[in-house]
Amino acid sequence: MDFGTFETLAIETSEGVATVTINRPEALNALSTKVVEELARVCEVLNQLGGTGTAASAALDGAWPVRGVILTGAGGKAFVAGADIREMASMSLDEGEFYARSMHAVTLALEAVPVPVIACVDGYALGGGCELALAADFIYASERAQFGQPEVNLGLVPGFGGSVRLQQRIGLGPARELIYTGRRIDAAEALRLGLVNRVLPTRDELLSAAAETVREVAAKSPTAVALAKRSINQSTGRPTAEGLTIEAGSFRAAFATEDKREGTAAFLEKREAVFPGR
Ligand code: CAA
């Protein structure tokens, strides 16, 4: 895939894993407007996976050069230390809202990417950094990861999705407590709360574990994974009946795929499935 060139991001693709590294170590990878703009461009490319960009159309042409995305931060100290406080200090109301809405668009686009996105957090994931990680399918952390929504220390509130996605991920009580206190939690506490899926000792082990998970998923039907992701994301927060209608739509769409024909035939013929990804 051709991602283009970036000032604040480094992108590397290897064996079906695209690693997107936020690369502003001098500001602990804070999400400046430039980073937000560049993340939007990356998401646009990633949303072309599998076809024309939606899980439903992913069944069309079986184009899956990337089977998973790892999102991480450069510099060894932070995943992302938040929205850019220096830039925000002089923003007007309109500029502040635009900044938040631009990042909302990025997080929604990231959720729409039809392959798994894994945030690998080594160091600080604070404020906007925690919110960016929450838009990933799951979060892996190193033992020295620190999470928090410290916006109240700045007279701010979570602005990149934290008041919505944190409660979805860890429940209302713990989310309220983290947001009202601005408290930082370590990787063990984040694991206990269900904020992170796994904790690994070091950064290298973290990235290897994430790549291994991508490989595990890549052995499955990509159209099925994309449709499952769509069902989960679109039904989050909706009443059960509405969620089930969304699920029925994905289930129906799966019946239109060659992957479903191959997967069920392979089971009945007692052989390994070879999924065409269509
Ligand atoms: N924005 C801009 N610059 C930041 C930054 C941020 N969020 N976080 C760190 N930096 C910069 C620092 O200003 C510093 O730059 P200089 O060397 O030019 O002074 C550099 O990164 C290194 O940071 P520190 O010297 O502070 O490093 P430290 O090890 O002493 O502390 C830290 C690390 C505890 C993470 C501390 O940097 C910190 O508290 N950062 C801010 C965290 C925060 O409040 N994040 C939430 C932002 S608000 C938000 O995200 C709103 C939203 O939801 C949209």
mmCIF file of N, CA and C and ligand atoms in Angstrom, residues 24-31 77-78 80-88 99-100 103 124 126-129 131 148-151 153-154 156-162 184, ligand 1:
data_model
loop_
_atom_site.group_PDB
_atom_site.id
_atom_site.type_symbol
_atom_site.label_atom_id
_atom_site.label_comp_id
_atom_site.label_asym_id
_atom_site.label_seq_id
_atom_site.Cartn_x
_atom_site.Cartn_y
_atom_site.Cartn_z
ATOM 1 N N ARG A 24 7.009 12.225 17.251
ATOM 2 C CA ARG A 24 7.342 13.585 17.744
ATOM 3 C C ARG A 24 7.920 13.429 19.140
ATOM 4 N N PRO A 25 9.007 12.700 19.282
ATOM 5 C CA PRO A 25 9.483 12.388 20.640
ATOM 6 C C PRO A 25 9.806 13.623 21.466
ATOM 7 N N GLU A 26 10.172 14.736 20.793
ATOM 8 C CA GLU A 26 10.523 15.960 21.532
ATOM 9 C C GLU A 26 9.318 16.501 22.300
ATOM 10 N N ALA A 27 8.103 16.137 21.884
ATOM 11 C CA ALA A 27 6.891 16.564 22.607
ATOM 12 C C ALA A 27 6.137 15.331 23.110
ATOM 13 N N LEU A 28 6.860 14.261 23.376
ATOM 14 C CA LEU A 28 6.262 12.993 23.839
ATOM 15 C C LEU A 28 5.094 12.569 22.934
ATOM 16 N N ASN A 29 5.271 12.823 21.636
ATOM 17 C CA ASN A 29 4.320 12.386 20.595
ATOM 18 C C ASN A 29 2.924 13.013 20.748
ATOM 19 N N ALA A 30 2.873 14.194 21.353
ATOM 20 C CA ALA A 30 1.584 14.882 21.511
ATOM 21 C C ALA A 30 0.925 15.079 20.144
ATOM 22 N N LEU A 31 -0.405 15.015 20.155
ATOM 23 C CA LEU A 31 -1.182 15.019 18.909
ATOM 24 C C LEU A 31 -1.394 16.445 18.409
ATOM 25 N N LYS A 77 9.612 6.835 25.470
ATOM 26 C CA LYS A 77 9.087 7.369 26.730
ATOM 27 C C LYS A 77 7.556 7.430 26.757
ATOM 28 N N ALA A 78 6.979 7.611 25.565
ATOM 29 C CA ALA A 78 5.528 7.792 25.525
ATOM 30 C C ALA A 78 4.916 7.111 24.300
ATOM 31 N N VAL A 80 1.616 8.369 23.515
ATOM 32 C CA VAL A 80 1.224 9.745 23.173
ATOM 33 C C VAL A 80 0.872 10.442 24.489
ATOM 34 N N ALA A 81 1.485 11.601 24.755
ATOM 35 C CA ALA A 81 1.231 12.304 26.030
ATOM 36 C C ALA A 81 0.019 13.227 25.953
ATOM 37 N N GLY A 82 -0.804 13.062 24.919
ATOM 38 C CA GLY A 82 -2.065 13.814 24.888
ATOM 39 C C GLY A 82 -2.204 14.726 23.702
ATOM 40 N N ALA A 83 -3.265 15.519 23.751
ATOM 41 C CA ALA A 83 -3.419 16.605 22.785
ATOM 42 C C ALA A 83 -2.254 17.565 23.010
ATOM 43 N N ASP A 84 -1.978 18.401 22.025
ATOM 44 C CA ASP A 84 -0.832 19.297 22.153
ATOM 45 C C ASP A 84 -1.219 20.515 22.999
ATOM 46 N N ILE A 85 -0.695 20.544 24.232
ATOM 47 C CA ILE A 85 -1.075 21.592 25.196
ATOM 48 C C ILE A 85 -0.568 22.964 24.724
ATOM 49 N N ARG A 86 0.608 22.968 24.107
ATOM 50 C CA ARG A 86 1.169 24.238 23.614
ATOM 51 C C ARG A 86 0.237 24.845 22.561
ATOM 52 N N GLU A 87 -0.234 24.029 21.636
ATOM 53 C CA GLU A 87 -1.140 24.548 20.595
ATOM 54 C C GLU A 87 -2.481 24.963 21.204
ATOM 55 N N MET A 88 -2.979 24.134 22.140
ATOM 56 C CA MET A 88 -4.308 24.423 22.697
ATOM 57 C C MET A 88 -4.327 25.715 23.505
ATOM 58 N N TYR A 99 -10.531 21.238 16.487
ATOM 59 C CA TYR A 99 -9.451 20.303 16.861
ATOM 60 C C TYR A 99 -10.076 18.992 17.364
ATOM 61 N N ALA A 100 -11.048 19.126 18.281
ATOM 62 C CA ALA A 100 -11.708 17.924 18.826
ATOM 63 C C ALA A 100 -12.422 17.149 17.721
ATOM 64 N N MET A 103 -10.139 15.168 15.437
ATOM 65 C CA MET A 103 -9.648 13.930 16.044
ATOM 66 C C MET A 103 -10.790 12.918 16.214
ATOM 67 N N TYR A 124 3.825 6.651 28.420
ATOM 68 C CA TYR A 124 2.603 7.406 28.720
ATOM 69 C C TYR A 124 1.540 7.324 27.607
ATOM 70 N N LEU A 126 -1.681 9.372 27.782
ATOM 71 C CA LEU A 126 -2.439 10.296 28.623
ATOM 72 C C LEU A 126 -3.381 11.143 27.776
ATOM 73 N N GLY A 127 -4.529 11.480 28.331
ATOM 74 C CA GLY A 127 -5.464 12.355 27.643
ATOM 75 C C GLY A 127 -5.758 11.833 26.243
ATOM 76 N N GLY A 128 -5.461 12.684 25.246
ATOM 77 C CA GLY A 128 -5.684 12.293 23.857
ATOM 78 C C GLY A 128 -4.957 11.009 23.470
ATOM 79 N N GLY A 129 -3.884 10.680 24.181
ATOM 80 C CA GLY A 129 -3.153 9.438 23.891
ATOM 81 C C GLY A 129 -3.951 8.220 24.307
ATOM 82 N N GLU A 131 -7.141 8.287 24.596
ATOM 83 C CA GLU A 131 -8.328 8.314 23.729
ATOM 84 C C GLU A 131 -8.027 7.729 22.345
ATOM 85 N N GLY A 148 -4.096 7.532 31.620
ATOM 86 C CA GLY A 148 -4.858 8.481 32.414
ATOM 87 C C GLY A 148 -5.563 9.490 31.526
ATOM 88 N N GLN A 149 -6.547 10.131 32.112
ATOM 89 C CA GLN A 149 -7.257 11.243 31.457
ATOM 90 C C GLN A 149 -7.051 12.474 32.349
ATOM 91 N N PRO A 150 -5.892 13.122 32.216
ATOM 92 C CA PRO A 150 -5.550 14.196 33.160
ATOM 93 C C PRO A 150 -6.110 15.576 32.787
ATOM 94 N N GLU A 151 -7.107 15.621 31.905
ATOM 95 C CA GLU A 151 -7.571 16.925 31.398
ATOM 96 C C GLU A 151 -8.012 17.874 32.493
ATOM 97 N N ASN A 153 -6.723 18.531 35.184
ATOM 98 C CA ASN A 153 -5.570 19.300 35.692
ATOM 99 C C ASN A 153 -5.336 20.566 34.875
ATOM 100 N N LEU A 154 -5.880 20.595 33.663
ATOM 101 C CA LEU A 154 -5.640 21.718 32.745
ATOM 102 C C LEU A 154 -6.889 22.578 32.566
ATOM 103 N N LEU A 156 -9.607 21.317 31.496
ATOM 104 C CA LEU A 156 -10.192 20.773 30.267
ATOM 105 C C LEU A 156 -10.962 19.494 30.570
ATOM 106 N N VAL A 157 -11.646 19.020 29.574
ATOM 107 C CA VAL A 157 -12.318 17.722 29.675
ATOM 108 C C VAL A 157 -11.769 16.844 28.553
ATOM 109 N N PRO A 158 -11.953 15.525 28.653
ATOM 110 C CA PRO A 158 -11.541 14.695 27.521
ATOM 111 C C PRO A 158 -12.227 15.208 26.252
ATOM 112 N N GLY A 159 -11.439 15.367 25.190
ATOM 113 C CA GLY A 159 -12.008 15.969 23.986
ATOM 114 C C GLY A 159 -11.864 15.112 22.746
ATOM 115 N N PHE A 160 -11.138 13.995 22.865
ATOM 116 C CA PHE A 160 -10.935 13.139 21.690
ATOM 117 C C PHE A 160 -11.668 11.807 21.847
ATOM 118 N N GLY A 161 -12.771 11.832 22.608
ATOM 119 C CA GLY A 161 -13.614 10.620 22.699
ATOM 120 C C GLY A 161 -13.606 9.927 24.042
ATOM 121 N N GLY A 162 -12.816 10.429 25.000
ATOM 122 C CA GLY A 162 -12.649 9.717 26.272
ATOM 123 C C GLY A 162 -13.907 9.613 27.107
ATOM 124 N N ARG A 184 -3.372 8.872 37.309
ATOM 125 C CA ARG A 184 -2.681 7.981 36.361
ATOM 126 C C ARG A 184 -2.675 6.569 36.912
HETATM 127 N N1 CAA B 1 1.530 18.660 24.629
HETATM 128 C C1 CAA B 1 2.615 19.366 24.247
HETATM 129 N N2 CAA B 1 3.845 19.124 24.696
HETATM 130 C C2 CAA B 1 3.995 18.132 25.599
HETATM 131 C C3 CAA B 1 2.913 17.353 26.042
HETATM 132 C C4 CAA B 1 1.641 17.657 25.518
HETATM 133 N N3 CAA B 1 0.554 16.946 25.851
HETATM 134 N N4 CAA B 1 3.366 16.459 26.940
HETATM 135 C C5 CAA B 1 4.692 16.661 27.039
HETATM 136 N N5 CAA B 1 5.067 17.667 26.230
HETATM 137 C C6 CAA B 1 6.419 18.213 26.040
HETATM 138 C C7 CAA B 1 6.857 19.005 27.251
HETATM 139 O O1 CAA B 1 6.359 20.320 27.194
HETATM 140 C C8 CAA B 1 8.358 18.931 27.110
HETATM 141 O O2 CAA B 1 8.760 19.856 26.132
HETATM 142 P P1 CAA B 1 10.012 20.851 26.409
HETATM 143 O O3 CAA B 1 11.188 19.923 26.526
HETATM 144 O O4 CAA B 1 10.045 21.709 25.181
HETATM 145 O O5 CAA B 1 9.719 21.573 27.671
HETATM 146 C C9 CAA B 1 8.592 17.552 26.535
HETATM 147 O O6 CAA B 1 7.338 17.147 25.967
HETATM 148 C C10 CAA B 1 8.957 16.508 27.574
HETATM 149 O O7 CAA B 1 7.982 16.547 28.600
HETATM 150 P P2 CAA B 1 8.334 16.711 30.154
HETATM 151 O O8 CAA B 1 9.603 17.481 30.322
HETATM 152 O O9 CAA B 1 7.128 17.222 30.849
HETATM 153 O O10 CAA B 1 8.613 15.171 30.537
HETATM 154 P P3 CAA B 1 8.473 14.514 31.980
HETATM 155 O O11 CAA B 1 9.102 13.178 31.863
HETATM 156 O O12 CAA B 1 8.957 15.414 33.051
HETATM 157 O O13 CAA B 1 6.885 14.324 32.201
HETATM 158 C C11 CAA B 1 4.651 13.759 31.515
HETATM 159 C C12 CAA B 1 6.151 13.474 31.358
HETATM 160 C C13 CAA B 1 4.197 13.371 32.921
HETATM 161 C C14 CAA B 1 3.906 12.923 30.486
HETATM 162 C C15 CAA B 1 4.398 15.263 31.296
HETATM 163 O O14 CAA B 1 5.024 15.661 30.090
HETATM 164 C C16 CAA B 1 2.948 15.644 31.201
HETATM 165 O O15 CAA B 1 2.266 15.704 32.215
HETATM 166 N N6 CAA B 1 2.460 15.889 29.954
HETATM 167 C C17 CAA B 1 1.105 16.325 29.745
HETATM 168 C C18 CAA B 1 0.130 15.183 29.889
HETATM 169 C C19 CAA B 1 -1.293 15.682 29.739
HETATM 170 O O16 CAA B 1 -1.768 16.481 30.505
HETATM 171 N N7 CAA B 1 -1.982 15.187 28.709
HETATM 172 C C20 CAA B 1 -3.347 15.567 28.423
HETATM 173 C C21 CAA B 1 -3.353 16.710 27.451
HETATM 174 S S1 CAA B 1 -4.965 17.426 27.298
HETATM 175 C C22 CAA B 1 -5.766 16.411 26.234
HETATM 176 O O17 CAA B 1 -5.266 15.394 25.779
HETATM 177 C C23 CAA B 1 -7.137 16.888 25.898
HETATM 178 C C24 CAA B 1 -7.955 15.990 25.073
HETATM 179 O O18 CAA B 1 -8.510 15.022 25.539
HETATM 180 C C25 CAA B 1 -8.217 16.334 23.692
#
